[in-house]
Amino acid sequence: MENRALFLTLALSLLTFFFTAFLGSYNSFTLKIIIGTCLYFSFVFLFALKYPIAKAKILFVFLAPLILAIVFFNIIDYKKTWVSIPSNLFLLLGSLGGYFYSKNKKLVIPLALIILLGLWEIGGQKLFTNKMNYGTFDQKILSAFPSVQLADSSTTILKTTGTDKIIILDFWNSGCAPCFRLFPLIDSINRKIDTTKYDIRLVNVPFNGEKEEDNFRILNRFPYNLKQLFAKDKSVADSFRIISYPTTLIIKNNKILFRGEFENAIKEMSKL
């Protein structure tokens, strides 16, 4: 009977793991965290009630695929998997919650999970994403413009000194689908702003050995009226501490004042 219970637990665990991974693959991390936590809590709780003698083994078997995946993918490339840390942590908490709730039936356990989920959705998720993507909790910074060159198609170098303009740089690469979805909004804003006060530019960072002219042609296929700049290589993006794409910077008086989402950059522009 115990072997049958453990086999069923493993099968259900694999199904749950792939289902929650499917939710996360569409960037629905809210759904993955809420639904996944509830599923992991409920399944561990129900199986532990049905097979009380094998409670500890059931918890271990149910968590095994999740733990193995976390360890495996983090060994391969931690930087690409950091975004899944909160969701996986909540799945672990959900499983542990189901296990301990099956032992003492104290409502404080599911209530604590609900409170944690609520706090995460209200503000924790945004703070975590900002810190990991942009290096700050509120996307506001104050740092000097690095000594690197950004050139347009005619090799003119961007000048950030000796100008009163507020410069907005949107960093992108050709492998970034959200970047392309953002271009229409950037173009719309660019057509409305006072160009004597603001200067909005796209900054392309080479992706997988691309050449400058390749991405220049990519943007020219679209009906956008946007100024383009090009980074020589990824080291330029690293100098600006660009971690994810798209990322928008606001520069004024040779100082970087903002690193974050373009929509938030537009709000900050009006305050400068």
GROMACS .gro file of C-alpha atoms in nm:
model
  272
    1MET     CA    1   0.000   0.000   0.000
    2GLU     CA    2   0.284   0.241   0.085
    3ASN     CA    3   0.458   0.181  -0.249
    4ARG     CA    4   0.133   0.248  -0.431
    5ALA     CA    5   0.086   0.571  -0.237
    6LEU     CA    6   0.439   0.687  -0.317
    7PHE     CA    7   0.395   0.603  -0.687
    8LEU     CA    8   0.070   0.799  -0.702
    9THR     CA    9   0.236   1.086  -0.515
   10LEU     CA   10   0.523   1.098  -0.764
   11ALA     CA   11   0.288   1.088  -1.064
   12LEU     CA   12   0.073   1.369  -0.924
   13SER     CA   13   0.384   1.565  -0.828
   14LEU     CA   14   0.517   1.549  -1.185
   15LEU     CA   15   0.183   1.657  -1.328
   16THR     CA   16   0.162   1.947  -1.082
   17PHE     CA   17   0.522   2.050  -1.150
   18PHE     CA   18   0.473   2.063  -1.529
   19PHE     CA   19   0.139   2.239  -1.494
   20THR     CA   20   0.284   2.515  -1.277
   21ALA     CA   21   0.586   2.540  -1.510
   22PHE     CA   22   0.340   2.586  -1.797
   23LEU     CA   23   0.176   2.875  -1.612
   24GLY     CA   24   0.514   3.033  -1.548
   25SER     CA   25   0.627   2.993  -1.910
   26TYR     CA   26   0.370   3.253  -2.013
   27ASN     CA   27   0.502   3.497  -1.751
   28SER     CA   28   0.189   3.433  -1.547
   29PHE     CA   29   0.390   3.421  -1.225
   30THR     CA   30   0.091   3.548  -1.030
   31LEU     CA   31  -0.111   3.247  -1.144
   32LYS     CA   32   0.183   3.013  -1.091
   33ILE     CA   33   0.237   3.130  -0.736
   34ILE     CA   34  -0.128   3.140  -0.627
   35ILE     CA   35  -0.254   2.828  -0.806
   36GLY     CA   36   0.069   2.636  -0.755
   37THR     CA   37   0.083   2.706  -0.381
   38CYS     CA   38  -0.278   2.596  -0.340
   39LEU     CA   39  -0.221   2.277  -0.541
   40TYR     CA   40   0.096   2.180  -0.355
   41PHE     CA   41  -0.073   2.250  -0.020
   42SER     CA   42  -0.390   2.057  -0.108
   43PHE     CA   43  -0.226   1.750  -0.264
   44VAL     CA   44   0.028   1.701   0.015
   45PHE     CA   45  -0.246   1.751   0.275
   46LEU     CA   46  -0.487   1.502   0.112
   47PHE     CA   47  -0.225   1.235   0.050
   48ALA     CA   48  -0.086   1.273   0.402
   49LEU     CA   49  -0.437   1.225   0.542
   50LYS     CA   50  -0.501   0.919   0.329
   51TYR     CA   51  -0.165   0.758   0.406
   52PRO     CA   52  -0.075   0.885   0.756
   53ILE     CA   53   0.203   0.629   0.811
   54ALA     CA   54   0.396   0.757   0.507
   55LYS     CA   55   0.348   1.131   0.562
   56ALA     CA   56   0.717   1.222   0.561
   57LYS     CA   57   0.792   1.006   0.256
   58ILE     CA   58   0.496   1.158   0.071
   59LEU     CA   59   0.625   1.509   0.138
   60PHE     CA   60   0.973   1.414   0.017
   61VAL     CA   61   0.848   1.243  -0.299
   62PHE     CA   62   0.610   1.528  -0.382
   63LEU     CA   63   0.888   1.784  -0.348
   64ALA     CA   64   1.155   1.578  -0.527
   65PRO     CA   65   1.087   1.698  -0.887
   66LEU     CA   66   1.072   2.061  -0.774
   67ILE     CA   67   1.393   2.042  -0.571
   68LEU     CA   68   1.579   1.858  -0.849
   69ALA     CA   69   1.469   2.117  -1.105
   70ILE     CA   70   1.574   2.408  -0.883
   71VAL     CA   71   1.919   2.258  -0.823
   72PHE     CA   72   1.972   2.151  -1.185
   73PHE     CA   73   1.874   2.478  -1.353
   74ASN     CA   74   2.055   2.694  -1.098
   75ILE     CA   75   2.374   2.497  -1.157
   76ILE     CA   76   2.341   2.556  -1.533
   77ASP     CA   77   2.277   2.929  -1.515
   78TYR     CA   78   2.161   3.098  -1.197
   79LYS     CA   79   2.124   3.438  -1.362
   80LYS     CA   80   1.853   3.308  -1.595
   81THR     CA   81   1.659   3.132  -1.321
   82TRP     CA   82   1.650   3.391  -1.043
   83VAL     CA   83   1.304   3.501  -1.155
   84SER     CA   84   1.161   3.163  -1.054
   85ILE     CA   85   1.297   3.179  -0.698
   86PRO     CA   86   0.983   3.332  -0.536
   87SER     CA   87   0.739   3.098  -0.713
   88ASN     CA   88   0.944   2.790  -0.624
   89LEU     CA   89   0.976   2.912  -0.265
   90PHE     CA   90   0.598   2.945  -0.239
   91LEU     CA   91   0.553   2.594  -0.383
   92LEU     CA   92   0.787   2.464  -0.115
   93LEU     CA   93   0.598   2.657   0.155
   94GLY     CA   94   0.269   2.526   0.020
   95SER     CA   95   0.392   2.166   0.045
   96LEU     CA   96   0.526   2.215   0.396
   97GLY     CA   97   0.203   2.388   0.494
   98GLY     CA   98  -0.003   2.094   0.370
   99TYR     CA   99   0.220   1.852   0.556
  100PHE     CA  100   0.203   2.032   0.892
  101TYR     CA  101  -0.169   2.107   0.852
  102SER     CA  102  -0.233   1.733   0.811
  103LYS     CA  103  -0.061   1.678   1.147
  104ASN     CA  104  -0.234   1.936   1.368
  105LYS     CA  105  -0.519   2.094   1.166
  106LYS     CA  106  -0.436   2.442   1.296
  107LEU     CA  107  -0.594   2.711   1.078
  108VAL     CA  108  -0.298   2.939   1.144
  109ILE     CA  109  -0.101   2.744   0.880
  110PRO     CA  110  -0.326   2.809   0.576
  111LEU     CA  111  -0.398   3.160   0.706
  112ALA     CA  112  -0.024   3.233   0.722
  113LEU     CA  113   0.013   3.115   0.361
  114ILE     CA  114  -0.276   3.335   0.250
  115ILE     CA  115  -0.122   3.638   0.425
  116LEU     CA  116   0.219   3.571   0.267
  117LEU     CA  117   0.059   3.537  -0.078
  118GLY     CA  118  -0.131   3.861  -0.024
  119LEU     CA  119   0.177   4.053   0.086
  120TRP     CA  120   0.370   3.918  -0.212
  121GLU     CA  121   0.104   4.022  -0.462
  122ILE     CA  122   0.047   4.364  -0.301
  123GLY     CA  123   0.408   4.475  -0.299
  124GLY     CA  124   0.667   4.205  -0.258
  125GLN     CA  125   0.660   4.094  -0.619
  126LYS     CA  126   0.723   4.446  -0.751
  127LEU     CA  127   1.006   4.514  -0.507
  128PHE     CA  128   1.174   4.184  -0.589
  129THR     CA  129   1.143   4.234  -0.965
  130ASN     CA  130   1.277   4.588  -0.947
  131LYS     CA  131   1.575   4.483  -0.737
  132MET     CA  132   1.667   4.187  -0.956
  133ASN     CA  133   1.602   4.357  -1.294
  134TYR     CA  134   1.717   4.710  -1.224
  135GLY     CA  135   1.929   4.701  -0.910
  136THR     CA  136   1.699   4.916  -0.692
  137PHE     CA  137   1.363   4.870  -0.524
  138ASP     CA  138   1.203   5.184  -0.678
  139GLN     CA  139   1.398   5.209  -1.007
  140LYS     CA  140   1.549   5.544  -0.899
  141ILE     CA  141   1.927   5.579  -0.890
  142LEU     CA  142   2.200   5.839  -0.904
  143SER     CA  143   2.519   5.740  -1.081
  144ALA     CA  144   2.761   5.890  -1.330
  145PHE     CA  145   2.728   5.819  -1.700
  146PRO     CA  146   2.993   5.552  -1.774
  147SER     CA  147   3.284   5.632  -2.004
  148VAL     CA  148   3.155   5.429  -2.298
  149GLN     CA  149   3.053   5.523  -2.649
  150LEU     CA  150   2.713   5.482  -2.810
  151ALA     CA  151   2.706   5.556  -3.182
  152ASP     CA  152   2.430   5.598  -3.439
  153SER     CA  153   2.445   5.463  -3.794
  154SER     CA  154   2.667   5.751  -3.902
  155THR     CA  155   2.911   5.681  -3.614
  156THR     CA  156   2.809   6.003  -3.434
  157ILE     CA  157   2.879   5.960  -3.064
  158LEU     CA  158   2.605   6.036  -2.811
  159LYS     CA  159   2.699   6.337  -2.600
  160THR     CA  160   2.560   6.362  -2.249
  161THR     CA  161   2.760   6.664  -2.142
  162GLY     CA  162   2.704   7.021  -2.251
  163THR     CA  163   2.332   6.967  -2.306
  164ASP     CA  164   2.025   7.072  -2.110
  165LYS     CA  165   1.818   6.791  -2.261
  166ILE     CA  166   1.686   6.502  -2.059
  167ILE     CA  167   1.801   6.189  -2.242
  168ILE     CA  168   1.596   5.869  -2.234
  169LEU     CA  169   1.770   5.552  -2.350
  170ASP     CA  170   1.575   5.229  -2.405
  171PHE     CA  171   1.808   4.927  -2.422
  172TRP     CA  172   1.693   4.633  -2.636
  173ASN     CA  173   1.816   4.333  -2.832
  174SER     CA  174   1.669   4.135  -3.119
  175GLY     CA  175   1.596   3.833  -2.899
  176CYS     CA  176   1.364   4.032  -2.671
  177ALA     CA  177   0.996   4.000  -2.767
  178PRO     CA  178   0.878   4.250  -2.499
  179CYS     CA  179   1.117   4.505  -2.654
  180PHE     CA  180   0.936   4.491  -2.986
  181ARG     CA  181   0.597   4.515  -2.815
  182LEU     CA  182   0.720   4.832  -2.643
  183PHE     CA  183   0.836   5.012  -2.959
  184PRO     CA  184   0.487   5.141  -3.060
  185LEU     CA  185   0.444   5.306  -2.719
  186ILE     CA  186   0.791   5.461  -2.734
  187ASP     CA  187   0.719   5.589  -3.083
  188SER     CA  188   0.386   5.735  -2.972
  189ILE     CA  189   0.547   5.919  -2.679
  190ASN     CA  190   0.835   6.034  -2.896
  191ARG     CA  191   0.597   6.203  -3.140
  192LYS     CA  192   0.431   6.400  -2.858
  193ILE     CA  193   0.723   6.519  -2.646
  194ASP     CA  194   0.900   6.853  -2.662
  195THR     CA  195   1.218   6.760  -2.851
  196THR     CA  196   1.392   7.075  -2.724
  197LYS     CA  197   1.368   6.932  -2.373
  198TYR     CA  198   1.371   6.554  -2.423
  199ASP     CA  199   1.572   6.317  -2.640
  200ILE     CA  200   1.444   5.958  -2.663
  201ARG     CA  201   1.667   5.697  -2.825
  202LEU     CA  202   1.672   5.320  -2.867
  203VAL     CA  203   1.999   5.148  -2.782
  204ASN     CA  204   2.062   4.813  -2.948
  205VAL     CA  205   2.290   4.563  -2.777
  206PRO     CA  206   2.428   4.288  -3.008
  207PHE     CA  207   2.265   3.950  -2.962
  208ASN     CA  208   2.448   3.629  -3.057
  209GLY     CA  209   2.716   3.796  -3.267
  210GLU     CA  210   2.491   4.033  -3.460
  211LYS     CA  211   2.630   4.329  -3.649
  212GLU     CA  212   2.516   4.688  -3.616
  213GLU     CA  213   2.374   4.706  -3.968
  214ASP     CA  214   2.159   4.396  -3.911
  215ASN     CA  215   1.960   4.557  -3.632
  216PHE     CA  216   1.951   4.892  -3.808
  217ARG     CA  217   1.763   4.717  -4.089
  218ILE     CA  218   1.535   4.540  -3.840
  219LEU     CA  219   1.395   4.866  -3.703
  220ASN     CA  220   1.370   5.024  -4.047
  221ARG     CA  221   1.109   4.763  -4.136
  222PHE     CA  222   0.872   4.930  -3.889
  223PRO     CA  223   0.700   5.269  -3.931
  224TYR     CA  224   0.872   5.417  -3.625
  225ASN     CA  225   1.032   5.758  -3.610
  226LEU     CA  226   1.290   5.672  -3.346
  227LYS     CA  227   1.657   5.761  -3.312
  228GLN     CA  228   1.881   5.459  -3.289
  229LEU     CA  229   2.207   5.401  -3.106
  230PHE     CA  230   2.427   5.094  -3.102
  231ALA     CA  231   2.645   4.938  -2.836
  232LYS     CA  232   2.970   4.786  -2.959
  233ASP     CA  233   2.918   4.472  -2.753
  234LYS     CA  234   2.756   4.343  -2.434
  235SER     CA  235   3.028   4.502  -2.220
  236VAL     CA  236   2.868   4.840  -2.294
  237ALA     CA  237   2.537   4.720  -2.147
  238ASP     CA  238   2.726   4.582  -1.849
  239SER     CA  239   2.875   4.929  -1.791
  240PHE     CA  240   2.519   5.062  -1.756
  241ARG     CA  241   2.429   4.762  -1.534
  242ILE     CA  242   2.165   4.645  -1.780
  243ILE     CA  243   2.048   4.307  -1.651
  244SER     CA  244   1.726   4.250  -1.843
  245TYR     CA  245   1.561   4.379  -2.159
  246PRO     CA  246   1.397   4.615  -2.217
  247THR     CA  247   1.550   4.856  -1.965
  248THR     CA  248   1.510   5.234  -1.980
  249LEU     CA  249   1.752   5.493  -1.843
  250ILE     CA  250   1.700   5.864  -1.778
  251ILE     CA  251   2.012   6.081  -1.803
  252LYS     CA  252   2.037   6.445  -1.700
  253ASN     CA  253   2.354   6.653  -1.660
  254ASN     CA  254   2.564   6.342  -1.730
  255LYS     CA  255   2.398   6.157  -1.439
  256ILE     CA  256   2.180   5.848  -1.461
  257LEU     CA  257   1.870   5.921  -1.254
  258PHE     CA  258   1.650   5.624  -1.339
  259ARG     CA  259   1.688   5.261  -1.445
  260GLY     CA  260   1.369   5.065  -1.496
  261GLU     CA  261   1.052   5.030  -1.705
  262PHE     CA  262   0.973   5.275  -1.984
  263GLU     CA  263   0.624   5.344  -1.850
  264ASN     CA  264   0.769   5.451  -1.516
  265ALA     CA  265   1.038   5.652  -1.691
  266ILE     CA  266   0.768   5.861  -1.860
  267LYS     CA  267   0.620   5.944  -1.519
  268GLU     CA  268   0.963   6.043  -1.387
  269MET     CA  269   1.031   6.262  -1.691
  270SER     CA  270   0.745   6.493  -1.600
  271LYS     CA  271   0.899   6.552  -1.255
  272LEU     CA  272   1.238   6.663  -1.384
   0.00000   0.00000   0.00000
